[in-house]
PDB file of C-alpha atoms in Angstrom:
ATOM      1  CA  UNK A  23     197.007 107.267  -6.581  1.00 51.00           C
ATOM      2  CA  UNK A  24     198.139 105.846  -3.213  1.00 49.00           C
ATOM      3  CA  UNK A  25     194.946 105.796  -1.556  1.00 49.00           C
ATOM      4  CA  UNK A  26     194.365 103.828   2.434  1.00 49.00           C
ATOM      5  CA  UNK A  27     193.385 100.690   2.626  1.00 59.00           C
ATOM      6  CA  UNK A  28     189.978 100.673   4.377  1.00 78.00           C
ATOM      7  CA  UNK A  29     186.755 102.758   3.422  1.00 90.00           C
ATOM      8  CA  UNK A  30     185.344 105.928   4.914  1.00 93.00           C
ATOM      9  CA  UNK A  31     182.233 107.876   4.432  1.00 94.00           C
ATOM     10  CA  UNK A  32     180.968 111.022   3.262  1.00 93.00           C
ATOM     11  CA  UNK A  33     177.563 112.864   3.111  1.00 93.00           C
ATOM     12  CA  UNK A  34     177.185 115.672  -0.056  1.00 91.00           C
ATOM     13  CA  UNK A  35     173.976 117.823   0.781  1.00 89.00           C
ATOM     14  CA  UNK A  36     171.746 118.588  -1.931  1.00 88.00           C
ATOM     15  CA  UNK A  37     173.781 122.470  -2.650  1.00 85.00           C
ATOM     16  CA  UNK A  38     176.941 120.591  -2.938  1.00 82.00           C
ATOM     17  CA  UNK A  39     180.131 120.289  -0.590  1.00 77.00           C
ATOM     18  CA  UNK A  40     182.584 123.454   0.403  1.00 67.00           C
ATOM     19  CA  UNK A  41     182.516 125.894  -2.964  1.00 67.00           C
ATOM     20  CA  UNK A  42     179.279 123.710  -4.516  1.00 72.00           C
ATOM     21  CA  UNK A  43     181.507 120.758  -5.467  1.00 81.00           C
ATOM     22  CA  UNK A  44     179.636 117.555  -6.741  1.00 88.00           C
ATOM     23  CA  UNK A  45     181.167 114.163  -6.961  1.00 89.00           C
ATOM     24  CA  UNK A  46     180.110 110.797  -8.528  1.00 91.00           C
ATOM     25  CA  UNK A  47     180.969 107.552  -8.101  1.00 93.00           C
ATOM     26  CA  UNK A  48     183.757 106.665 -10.276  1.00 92.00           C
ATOM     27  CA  UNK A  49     185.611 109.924  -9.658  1.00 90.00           C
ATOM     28  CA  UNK A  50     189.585 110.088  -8.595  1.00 91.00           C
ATOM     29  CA  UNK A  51     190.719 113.476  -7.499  1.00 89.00           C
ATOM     30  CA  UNK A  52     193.812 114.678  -6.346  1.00 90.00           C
ATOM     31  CA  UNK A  53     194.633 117.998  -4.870  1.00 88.00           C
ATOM     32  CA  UNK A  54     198.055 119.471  -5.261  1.00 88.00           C
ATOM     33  CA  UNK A  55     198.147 121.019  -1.317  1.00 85.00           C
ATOM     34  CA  UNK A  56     198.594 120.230   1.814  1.00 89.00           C
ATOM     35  CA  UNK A  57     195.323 118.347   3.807  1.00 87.00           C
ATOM     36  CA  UNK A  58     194.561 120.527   6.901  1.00 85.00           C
ATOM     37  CA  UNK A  59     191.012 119.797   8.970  1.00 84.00           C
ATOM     38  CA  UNK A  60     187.883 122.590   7.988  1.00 82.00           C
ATOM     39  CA  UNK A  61     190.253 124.210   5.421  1.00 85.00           C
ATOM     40  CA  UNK A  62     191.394 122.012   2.524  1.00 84.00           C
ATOM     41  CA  UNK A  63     191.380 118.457   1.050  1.00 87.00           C
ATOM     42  CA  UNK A  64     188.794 115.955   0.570  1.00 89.00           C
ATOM     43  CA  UNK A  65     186.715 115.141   3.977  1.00 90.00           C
ATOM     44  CA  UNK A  66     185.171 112.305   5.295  1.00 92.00           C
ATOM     45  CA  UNK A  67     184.215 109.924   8.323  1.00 91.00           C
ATOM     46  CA  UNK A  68     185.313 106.452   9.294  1.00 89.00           C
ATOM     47  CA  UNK A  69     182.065 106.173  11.278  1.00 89.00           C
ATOM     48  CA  UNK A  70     178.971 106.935   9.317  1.00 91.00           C
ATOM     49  CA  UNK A  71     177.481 108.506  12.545  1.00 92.00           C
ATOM     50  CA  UNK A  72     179.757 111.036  12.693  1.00 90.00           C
ATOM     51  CA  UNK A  73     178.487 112.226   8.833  1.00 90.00           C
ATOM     52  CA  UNK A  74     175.230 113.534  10.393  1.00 89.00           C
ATOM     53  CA  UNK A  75     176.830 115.342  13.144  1.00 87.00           C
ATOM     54  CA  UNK A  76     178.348 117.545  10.035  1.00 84.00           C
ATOM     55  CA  UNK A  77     175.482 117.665   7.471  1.00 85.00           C
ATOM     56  CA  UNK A  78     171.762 117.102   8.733  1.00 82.00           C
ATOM     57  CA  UNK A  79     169.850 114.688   7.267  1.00 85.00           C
ATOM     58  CA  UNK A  80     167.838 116.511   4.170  1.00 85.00           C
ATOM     59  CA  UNK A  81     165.769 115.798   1.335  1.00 87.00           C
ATOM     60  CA  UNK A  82     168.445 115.566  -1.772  1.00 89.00           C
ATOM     61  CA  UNK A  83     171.703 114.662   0.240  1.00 92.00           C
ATOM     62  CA  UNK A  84     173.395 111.834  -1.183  1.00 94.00           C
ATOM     63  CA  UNK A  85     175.256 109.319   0.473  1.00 95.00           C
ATOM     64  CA  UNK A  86     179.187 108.041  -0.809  1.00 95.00           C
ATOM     65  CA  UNK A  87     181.429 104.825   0.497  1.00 94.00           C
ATOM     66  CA  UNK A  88     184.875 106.589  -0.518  1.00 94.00           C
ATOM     67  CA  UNK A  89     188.648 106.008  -0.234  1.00 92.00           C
ATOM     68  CA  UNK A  90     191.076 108.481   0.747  1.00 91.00           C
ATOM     69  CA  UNK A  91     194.941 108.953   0.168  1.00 88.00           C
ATOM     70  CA  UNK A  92     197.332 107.770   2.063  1.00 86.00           C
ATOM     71  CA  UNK A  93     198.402 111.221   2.920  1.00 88.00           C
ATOM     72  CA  UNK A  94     195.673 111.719   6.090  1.00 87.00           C
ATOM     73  CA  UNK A  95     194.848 113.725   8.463  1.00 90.00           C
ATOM     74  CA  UNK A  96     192.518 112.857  11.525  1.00 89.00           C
ATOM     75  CA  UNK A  97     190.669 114.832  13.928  1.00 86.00           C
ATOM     76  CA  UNK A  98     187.748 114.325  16.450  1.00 80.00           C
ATOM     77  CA  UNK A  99     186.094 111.403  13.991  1.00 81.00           C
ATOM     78  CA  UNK A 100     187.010 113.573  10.649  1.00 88.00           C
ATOM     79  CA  UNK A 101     189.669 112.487   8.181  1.00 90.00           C
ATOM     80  CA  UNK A 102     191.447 114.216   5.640  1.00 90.00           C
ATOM     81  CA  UNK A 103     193.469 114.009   2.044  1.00 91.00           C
ATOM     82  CA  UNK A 104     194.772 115.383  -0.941  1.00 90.00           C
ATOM     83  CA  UNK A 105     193.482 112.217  -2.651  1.00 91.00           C
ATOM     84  CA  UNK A 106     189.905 110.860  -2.834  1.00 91.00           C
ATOM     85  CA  UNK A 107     188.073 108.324  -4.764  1.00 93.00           C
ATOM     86  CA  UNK A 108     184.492 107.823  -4.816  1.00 94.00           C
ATOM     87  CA  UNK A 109     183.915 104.079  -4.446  1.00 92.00           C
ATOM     88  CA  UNK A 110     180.111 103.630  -4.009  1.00 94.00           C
ATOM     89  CA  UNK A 111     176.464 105.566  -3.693  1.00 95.00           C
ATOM     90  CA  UNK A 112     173.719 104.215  -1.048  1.00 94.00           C
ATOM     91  CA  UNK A 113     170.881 105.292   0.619  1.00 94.00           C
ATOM     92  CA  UNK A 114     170.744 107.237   3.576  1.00 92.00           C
ATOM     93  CA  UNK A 115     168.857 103.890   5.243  1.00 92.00           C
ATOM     94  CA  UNK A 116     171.922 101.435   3.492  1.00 93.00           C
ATOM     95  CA  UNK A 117     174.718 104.115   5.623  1.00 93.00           C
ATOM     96  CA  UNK A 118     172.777 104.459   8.845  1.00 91.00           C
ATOM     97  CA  UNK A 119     172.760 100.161   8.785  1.00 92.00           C
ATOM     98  CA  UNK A 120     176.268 100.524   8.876  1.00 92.00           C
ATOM     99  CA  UNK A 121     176.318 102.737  12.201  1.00 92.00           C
ATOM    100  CA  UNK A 122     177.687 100.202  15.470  1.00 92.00           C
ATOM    101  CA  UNK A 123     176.648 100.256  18.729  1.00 94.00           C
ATOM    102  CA  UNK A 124     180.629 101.477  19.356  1.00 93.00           C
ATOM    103  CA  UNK A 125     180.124 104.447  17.193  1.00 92.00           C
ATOM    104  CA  UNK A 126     177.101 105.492  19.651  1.00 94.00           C
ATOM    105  CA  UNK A 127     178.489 104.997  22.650  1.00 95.00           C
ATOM    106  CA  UNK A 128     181.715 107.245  21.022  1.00 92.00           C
ATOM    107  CA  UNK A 129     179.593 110.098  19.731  1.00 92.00           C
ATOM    108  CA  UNK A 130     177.570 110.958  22.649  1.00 94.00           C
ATOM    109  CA  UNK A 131     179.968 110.337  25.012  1.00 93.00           C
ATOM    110  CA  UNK A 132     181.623 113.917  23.055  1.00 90.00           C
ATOM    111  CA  UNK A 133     178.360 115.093  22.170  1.00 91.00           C
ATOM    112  CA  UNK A 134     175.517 113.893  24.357  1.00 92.00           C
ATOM    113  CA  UNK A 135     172.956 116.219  22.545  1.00 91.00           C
ATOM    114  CA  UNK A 136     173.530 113.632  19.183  1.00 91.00           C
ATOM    115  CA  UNK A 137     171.034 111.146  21.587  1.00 91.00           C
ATOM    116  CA  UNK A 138     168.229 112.540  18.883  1.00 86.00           C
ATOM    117  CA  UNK A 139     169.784 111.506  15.779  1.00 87.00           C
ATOM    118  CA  UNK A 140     170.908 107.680  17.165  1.00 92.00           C
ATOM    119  CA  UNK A 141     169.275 104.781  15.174  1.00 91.00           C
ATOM    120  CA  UNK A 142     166.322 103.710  17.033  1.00 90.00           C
ATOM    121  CA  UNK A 143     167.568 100.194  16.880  1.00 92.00           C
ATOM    122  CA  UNK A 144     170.647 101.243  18.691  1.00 94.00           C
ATOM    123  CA  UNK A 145     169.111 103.967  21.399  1.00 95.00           C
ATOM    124  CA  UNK A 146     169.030 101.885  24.435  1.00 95.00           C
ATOM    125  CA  UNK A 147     169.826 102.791  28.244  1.00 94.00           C
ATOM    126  CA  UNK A 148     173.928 102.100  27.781  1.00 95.00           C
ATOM    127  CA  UNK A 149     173.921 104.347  25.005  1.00 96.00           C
ATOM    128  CA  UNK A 150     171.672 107.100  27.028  1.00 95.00           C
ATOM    129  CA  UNK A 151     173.545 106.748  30.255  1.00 94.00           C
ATOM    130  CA  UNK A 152     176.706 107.489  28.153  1.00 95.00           C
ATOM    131  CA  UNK A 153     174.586 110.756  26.987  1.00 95.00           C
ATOM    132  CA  UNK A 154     173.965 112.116  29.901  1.00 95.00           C
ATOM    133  CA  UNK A 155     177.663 111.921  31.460  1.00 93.00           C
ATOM    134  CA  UNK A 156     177.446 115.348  30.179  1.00 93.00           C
ATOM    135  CA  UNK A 157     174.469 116.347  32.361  1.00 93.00           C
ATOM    136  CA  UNK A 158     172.503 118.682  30.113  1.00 93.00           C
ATOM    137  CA  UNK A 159     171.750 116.018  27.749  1.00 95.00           C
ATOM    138  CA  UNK A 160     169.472 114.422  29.642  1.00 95.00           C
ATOM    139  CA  UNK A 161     166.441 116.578  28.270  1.00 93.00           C
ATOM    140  CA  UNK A 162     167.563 114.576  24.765  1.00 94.00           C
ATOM    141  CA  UNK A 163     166.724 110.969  26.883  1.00 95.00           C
ATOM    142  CA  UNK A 164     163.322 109.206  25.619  1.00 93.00           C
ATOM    143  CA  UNK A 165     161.031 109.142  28.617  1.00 91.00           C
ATOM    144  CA  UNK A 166     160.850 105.250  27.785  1.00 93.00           C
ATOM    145  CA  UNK A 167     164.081 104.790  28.149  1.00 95.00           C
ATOM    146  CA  UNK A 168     164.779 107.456  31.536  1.00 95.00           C
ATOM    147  CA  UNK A 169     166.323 105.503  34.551  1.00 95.00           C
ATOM    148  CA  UNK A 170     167.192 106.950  38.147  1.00 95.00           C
ATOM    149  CA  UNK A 171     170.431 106.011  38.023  1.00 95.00           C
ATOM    150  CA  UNK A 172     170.459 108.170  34.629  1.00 95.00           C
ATOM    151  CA  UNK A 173     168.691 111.587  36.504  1.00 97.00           C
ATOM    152  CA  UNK A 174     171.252 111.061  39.733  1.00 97.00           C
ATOM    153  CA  UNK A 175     174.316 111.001  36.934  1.00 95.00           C
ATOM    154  CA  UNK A 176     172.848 113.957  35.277  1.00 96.00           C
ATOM    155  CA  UNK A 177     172.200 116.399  38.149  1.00 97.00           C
ATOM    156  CA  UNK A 178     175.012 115.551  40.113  1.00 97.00           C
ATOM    157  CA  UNK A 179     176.798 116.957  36.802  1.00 96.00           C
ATOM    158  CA  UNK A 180     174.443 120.111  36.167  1.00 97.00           C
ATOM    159  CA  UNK A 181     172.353 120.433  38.924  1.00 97.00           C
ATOM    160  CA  UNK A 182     169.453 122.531  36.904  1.00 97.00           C
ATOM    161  CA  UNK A 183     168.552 119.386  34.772  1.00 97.00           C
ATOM    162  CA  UNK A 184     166.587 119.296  37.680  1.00 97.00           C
ATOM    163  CA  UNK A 185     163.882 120.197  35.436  1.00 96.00           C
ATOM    164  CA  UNK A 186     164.098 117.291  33.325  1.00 96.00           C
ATOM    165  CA  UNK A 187     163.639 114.547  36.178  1.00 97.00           C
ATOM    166  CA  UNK A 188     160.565 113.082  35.905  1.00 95.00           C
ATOM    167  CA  UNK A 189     158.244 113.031  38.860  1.00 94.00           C
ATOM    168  CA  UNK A 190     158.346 109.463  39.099  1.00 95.00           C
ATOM    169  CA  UNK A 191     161.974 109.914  40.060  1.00 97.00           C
ATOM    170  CA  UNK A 192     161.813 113.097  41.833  1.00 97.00           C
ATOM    171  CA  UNK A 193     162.142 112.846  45.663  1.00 96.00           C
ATOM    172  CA  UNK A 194     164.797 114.418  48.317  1.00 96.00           C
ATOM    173  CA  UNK A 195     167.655 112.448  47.298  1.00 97.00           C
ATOM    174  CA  UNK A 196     167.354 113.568  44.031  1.00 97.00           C
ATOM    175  CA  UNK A 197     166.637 117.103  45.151  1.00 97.00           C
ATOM    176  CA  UNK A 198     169.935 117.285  47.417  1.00 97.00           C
ATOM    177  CA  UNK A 199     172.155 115.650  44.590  1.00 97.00           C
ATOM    178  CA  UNK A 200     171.295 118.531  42.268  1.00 98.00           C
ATOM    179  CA  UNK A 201     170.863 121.300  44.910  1.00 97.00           C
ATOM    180  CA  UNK A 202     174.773 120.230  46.109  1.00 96.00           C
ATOM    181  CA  UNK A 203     175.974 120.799  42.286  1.00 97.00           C
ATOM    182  CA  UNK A 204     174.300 124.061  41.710  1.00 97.00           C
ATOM    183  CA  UNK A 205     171.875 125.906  44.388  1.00 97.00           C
ATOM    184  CA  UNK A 206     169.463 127.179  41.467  1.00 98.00           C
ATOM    185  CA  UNK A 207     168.158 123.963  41.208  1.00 98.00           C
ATOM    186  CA  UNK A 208     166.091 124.715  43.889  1.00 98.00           C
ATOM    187  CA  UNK A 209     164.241 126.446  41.158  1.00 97.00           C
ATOM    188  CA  UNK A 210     163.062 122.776  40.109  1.00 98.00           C
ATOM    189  CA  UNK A 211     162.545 121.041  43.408  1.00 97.00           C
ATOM    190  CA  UNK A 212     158.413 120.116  43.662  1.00 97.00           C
ATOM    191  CA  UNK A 213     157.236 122.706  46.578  1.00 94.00           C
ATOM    192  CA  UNK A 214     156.095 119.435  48.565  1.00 95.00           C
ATOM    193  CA  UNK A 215     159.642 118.191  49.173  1.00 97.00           C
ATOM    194  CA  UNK A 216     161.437 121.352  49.906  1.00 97.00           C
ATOM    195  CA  UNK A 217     162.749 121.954  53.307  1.00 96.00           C
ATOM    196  CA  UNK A 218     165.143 124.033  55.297  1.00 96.00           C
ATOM    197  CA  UNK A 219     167.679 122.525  55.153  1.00 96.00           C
ATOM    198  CA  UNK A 220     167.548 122.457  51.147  1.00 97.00           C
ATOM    199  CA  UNK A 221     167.627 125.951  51.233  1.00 97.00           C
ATOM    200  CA  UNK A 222     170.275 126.191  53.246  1.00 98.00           C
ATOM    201  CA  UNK A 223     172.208 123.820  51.770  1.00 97.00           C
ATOM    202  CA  UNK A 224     171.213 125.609  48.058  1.00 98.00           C
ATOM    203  CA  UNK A 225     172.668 129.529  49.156  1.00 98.00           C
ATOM    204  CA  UNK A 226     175.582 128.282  50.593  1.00 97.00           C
ATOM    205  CA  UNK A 227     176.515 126.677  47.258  1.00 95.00           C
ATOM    206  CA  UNK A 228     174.953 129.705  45.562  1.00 97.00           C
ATOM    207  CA  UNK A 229     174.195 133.057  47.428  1.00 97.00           C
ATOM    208  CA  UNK A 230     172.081 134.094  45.125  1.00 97.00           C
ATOM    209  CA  UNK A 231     169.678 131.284  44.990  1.00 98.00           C
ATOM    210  CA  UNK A 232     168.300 133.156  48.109  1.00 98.00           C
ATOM    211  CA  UNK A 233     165.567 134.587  45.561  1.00 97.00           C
ATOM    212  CA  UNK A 234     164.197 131.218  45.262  1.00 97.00           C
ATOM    213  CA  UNK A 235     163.574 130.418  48.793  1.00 97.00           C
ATOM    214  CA  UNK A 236     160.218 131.261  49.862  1.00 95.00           C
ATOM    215  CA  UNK A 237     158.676 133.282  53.327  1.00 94.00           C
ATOM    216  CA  UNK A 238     158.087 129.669  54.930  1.00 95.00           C
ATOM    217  CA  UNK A 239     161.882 128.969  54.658  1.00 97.00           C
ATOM    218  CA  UNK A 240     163.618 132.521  55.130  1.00 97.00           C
ATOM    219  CA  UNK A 241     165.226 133.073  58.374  1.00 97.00           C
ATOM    220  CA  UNK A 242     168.778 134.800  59.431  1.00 96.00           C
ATOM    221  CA  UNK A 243     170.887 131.368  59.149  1.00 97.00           C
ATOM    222  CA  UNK A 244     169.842 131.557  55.369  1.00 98.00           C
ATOM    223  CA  UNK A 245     170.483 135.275  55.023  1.00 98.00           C
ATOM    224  CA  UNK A 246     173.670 135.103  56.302  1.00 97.00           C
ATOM    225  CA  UNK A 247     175.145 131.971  54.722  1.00 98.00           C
ATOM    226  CA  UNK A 248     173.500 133.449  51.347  1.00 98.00           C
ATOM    227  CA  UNK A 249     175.585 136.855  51.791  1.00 97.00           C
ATOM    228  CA  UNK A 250     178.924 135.085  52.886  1.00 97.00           C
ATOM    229  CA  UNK A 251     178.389 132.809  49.671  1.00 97.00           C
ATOM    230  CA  UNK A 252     178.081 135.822  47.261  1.00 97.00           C
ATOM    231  CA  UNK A 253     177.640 139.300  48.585  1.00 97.00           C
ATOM    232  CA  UNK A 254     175.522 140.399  46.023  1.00 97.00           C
ATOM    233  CA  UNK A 255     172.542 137.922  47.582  1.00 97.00           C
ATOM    234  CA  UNK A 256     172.198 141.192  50.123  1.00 97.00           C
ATOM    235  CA  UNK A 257     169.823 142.590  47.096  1.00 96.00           C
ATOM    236  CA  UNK A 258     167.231 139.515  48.359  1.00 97.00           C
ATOM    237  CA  UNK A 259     167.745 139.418  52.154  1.00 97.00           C
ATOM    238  CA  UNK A 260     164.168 140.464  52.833  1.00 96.00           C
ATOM    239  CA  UNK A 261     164.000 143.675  55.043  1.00 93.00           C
ATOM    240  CA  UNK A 262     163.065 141.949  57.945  1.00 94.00           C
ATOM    241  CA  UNK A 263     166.746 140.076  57.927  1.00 96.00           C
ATOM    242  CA  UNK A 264     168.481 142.746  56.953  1.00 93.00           C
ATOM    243  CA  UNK A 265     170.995 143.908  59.810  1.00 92.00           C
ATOM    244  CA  UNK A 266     174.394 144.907  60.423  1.00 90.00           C
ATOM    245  CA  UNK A 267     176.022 141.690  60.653  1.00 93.00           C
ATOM    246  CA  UNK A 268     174.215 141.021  57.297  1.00 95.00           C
ATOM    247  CA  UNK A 269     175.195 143.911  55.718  1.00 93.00           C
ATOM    248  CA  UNK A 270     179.001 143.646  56.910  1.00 92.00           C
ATOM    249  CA  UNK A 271     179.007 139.957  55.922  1.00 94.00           C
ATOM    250  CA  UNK A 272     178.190 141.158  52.157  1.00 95.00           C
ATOM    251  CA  UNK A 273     180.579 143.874  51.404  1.00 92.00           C
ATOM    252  CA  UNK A 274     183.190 141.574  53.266  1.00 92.00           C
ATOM    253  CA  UNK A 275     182.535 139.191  50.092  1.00 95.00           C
ATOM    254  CA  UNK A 276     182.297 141.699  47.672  1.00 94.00           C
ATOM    255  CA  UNK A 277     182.399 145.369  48.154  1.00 91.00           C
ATOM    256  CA  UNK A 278     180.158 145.813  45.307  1.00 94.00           C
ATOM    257  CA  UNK A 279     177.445 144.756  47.855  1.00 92.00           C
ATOM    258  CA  UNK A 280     177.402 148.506  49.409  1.00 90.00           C
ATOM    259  CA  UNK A 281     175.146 149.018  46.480  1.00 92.00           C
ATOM    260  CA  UNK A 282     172.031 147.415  48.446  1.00 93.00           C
ATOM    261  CA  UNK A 283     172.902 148.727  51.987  1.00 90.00           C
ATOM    262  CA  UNK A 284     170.142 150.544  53.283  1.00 88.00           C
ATOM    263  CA  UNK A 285     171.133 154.029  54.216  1.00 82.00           C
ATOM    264  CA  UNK A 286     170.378 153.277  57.624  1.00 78.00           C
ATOM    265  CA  UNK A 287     173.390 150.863  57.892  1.00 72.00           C
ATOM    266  CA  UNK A 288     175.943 152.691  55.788  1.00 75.00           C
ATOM    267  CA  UNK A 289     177.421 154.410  58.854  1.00 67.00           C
ATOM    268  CA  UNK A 290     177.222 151.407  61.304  1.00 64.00           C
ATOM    269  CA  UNK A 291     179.884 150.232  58.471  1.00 65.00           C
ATOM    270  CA  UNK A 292     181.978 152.915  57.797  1.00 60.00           C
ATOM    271  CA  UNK A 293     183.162 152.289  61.738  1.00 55.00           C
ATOM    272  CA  UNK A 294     183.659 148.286  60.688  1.00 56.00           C
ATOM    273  CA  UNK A 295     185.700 148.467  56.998  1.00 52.00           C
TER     274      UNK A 295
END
């Protein structure tokens, strides 16, 4: 058995592994086939972390140091062989100890949402900031560990996390930076700090968000930057906007637009497409 040098780890849940295999320390298998990721050979992690993104942590799981064959195969943190010996059984505590600040900082930055199952005694603010490079994992962020510079990062990637700023950082800038990466964050601004120019700024990113601007804010600059954005934002020009340049603007965008031309306007078209 030509197995690697280094060890590698490997969580069994309490039904067993693919087809209700069970292993015990002490065990040498071999496999006479070819290792391929997800389909055959023996699996396991060289970061512990990464176990837990594959099995969740249950009552009955058990918890192997192994050592695989020579013959590996790697992908995205998994490894795998047509050889596998099981070296050593711990705790779930005893593998978690072994989990490095490194390991953190390489899981979330692939798979922020993984913030929840960090070691406490390795969640800090490097490890969330890395998180949140994403932008929807930012939800997944302890409030006690939430920065500015973390909410900025996040909604200048996906603008609706919006809704996960708390309001201690929540002010214009904040507001702009989110509304600039996607206009339905408007949705999430506080109805204190919105303004004009936020909702202008919102439909011409997104037509549509024109259903989120309110009566105080409406007015024909709006209308018409919503309609040129996306043509379908004609269903939400409020009657009192609607016109002929409003209605010509929409189809010009998209022709499936006619749909919400009044009837009075359809033949002031007609002379215009």
């Amino acid at each position: 058995m030509m197995l690697a040098e280094h060890f590698f780890f490997k969580i069994q849940p309490p039904e067993g592994c693919i087809k209700g295999t069970f292993f015990e320390v002490g065990d040498k298998l071999k496999l006479d086939l070819k290792p391929d990721i997800c389909h055959s050979g023996f699996h396991a992690c060289k970061s512990p972390l990464r176990c837990f993104m594959i099995y969740p942590k249950l009552k009955g799981n058990k918890y192997f140091k192994v050592r695989l064959g020579e013959n590996l195969v790697e992908k995205d943190g998994k490894c795998c062989s047509d050889e596998m010996e099981v070296f050593e059984e711990m705790t779930e505590s005893e593998m978690l100890s072994l989990v490095t600040k490194q390991d953190c900082l390489s899981v979330v930055a692939e798979h922020g949402y993984f913030l929840e199952n960090i070691p406490e005694d390795l969640l800090d603010k490097d490890v969330c900031l890395k998180a949140v490079e994403d932008g929807f994992s930012l939800g997944y962020v302890p409030e006690n560990l939430l920065s500015r510079k973390m909410c900025l990062k996040a909604v200048r990637k996906v603008g609706t996390v919006l809704c996960n700023v708390p309001e201690e950082f929540m002010d214009k800038t904040m507001c702009f930076e989110a509304i600039k990466q996607n206009g339905h964050a408007l949705e999430f601004v506080p109805r204190k700090l919105v303004s004009g120019e936020m909702c202008l700024k919102a439909v011409t990113n997104n037509g549509t968000a024109l259903r989120l601007v309110s009566k105080k804010f409406m007015s024909d600059e709006i209308c018409l930057e919503a309609v040129k954005n996306n043509g379908i934002a004609l269903e939400f020009v409020p009657e009192l906007f609607i016109n002929k340049n409003v209605c010509l603007e929409a189809v010009k965008q998209n022709v499936r637009a006619f749909r919400f031309v009044p009837s009075k306007w359809l033949g002031a078209l007609d002379s215009k497409l």
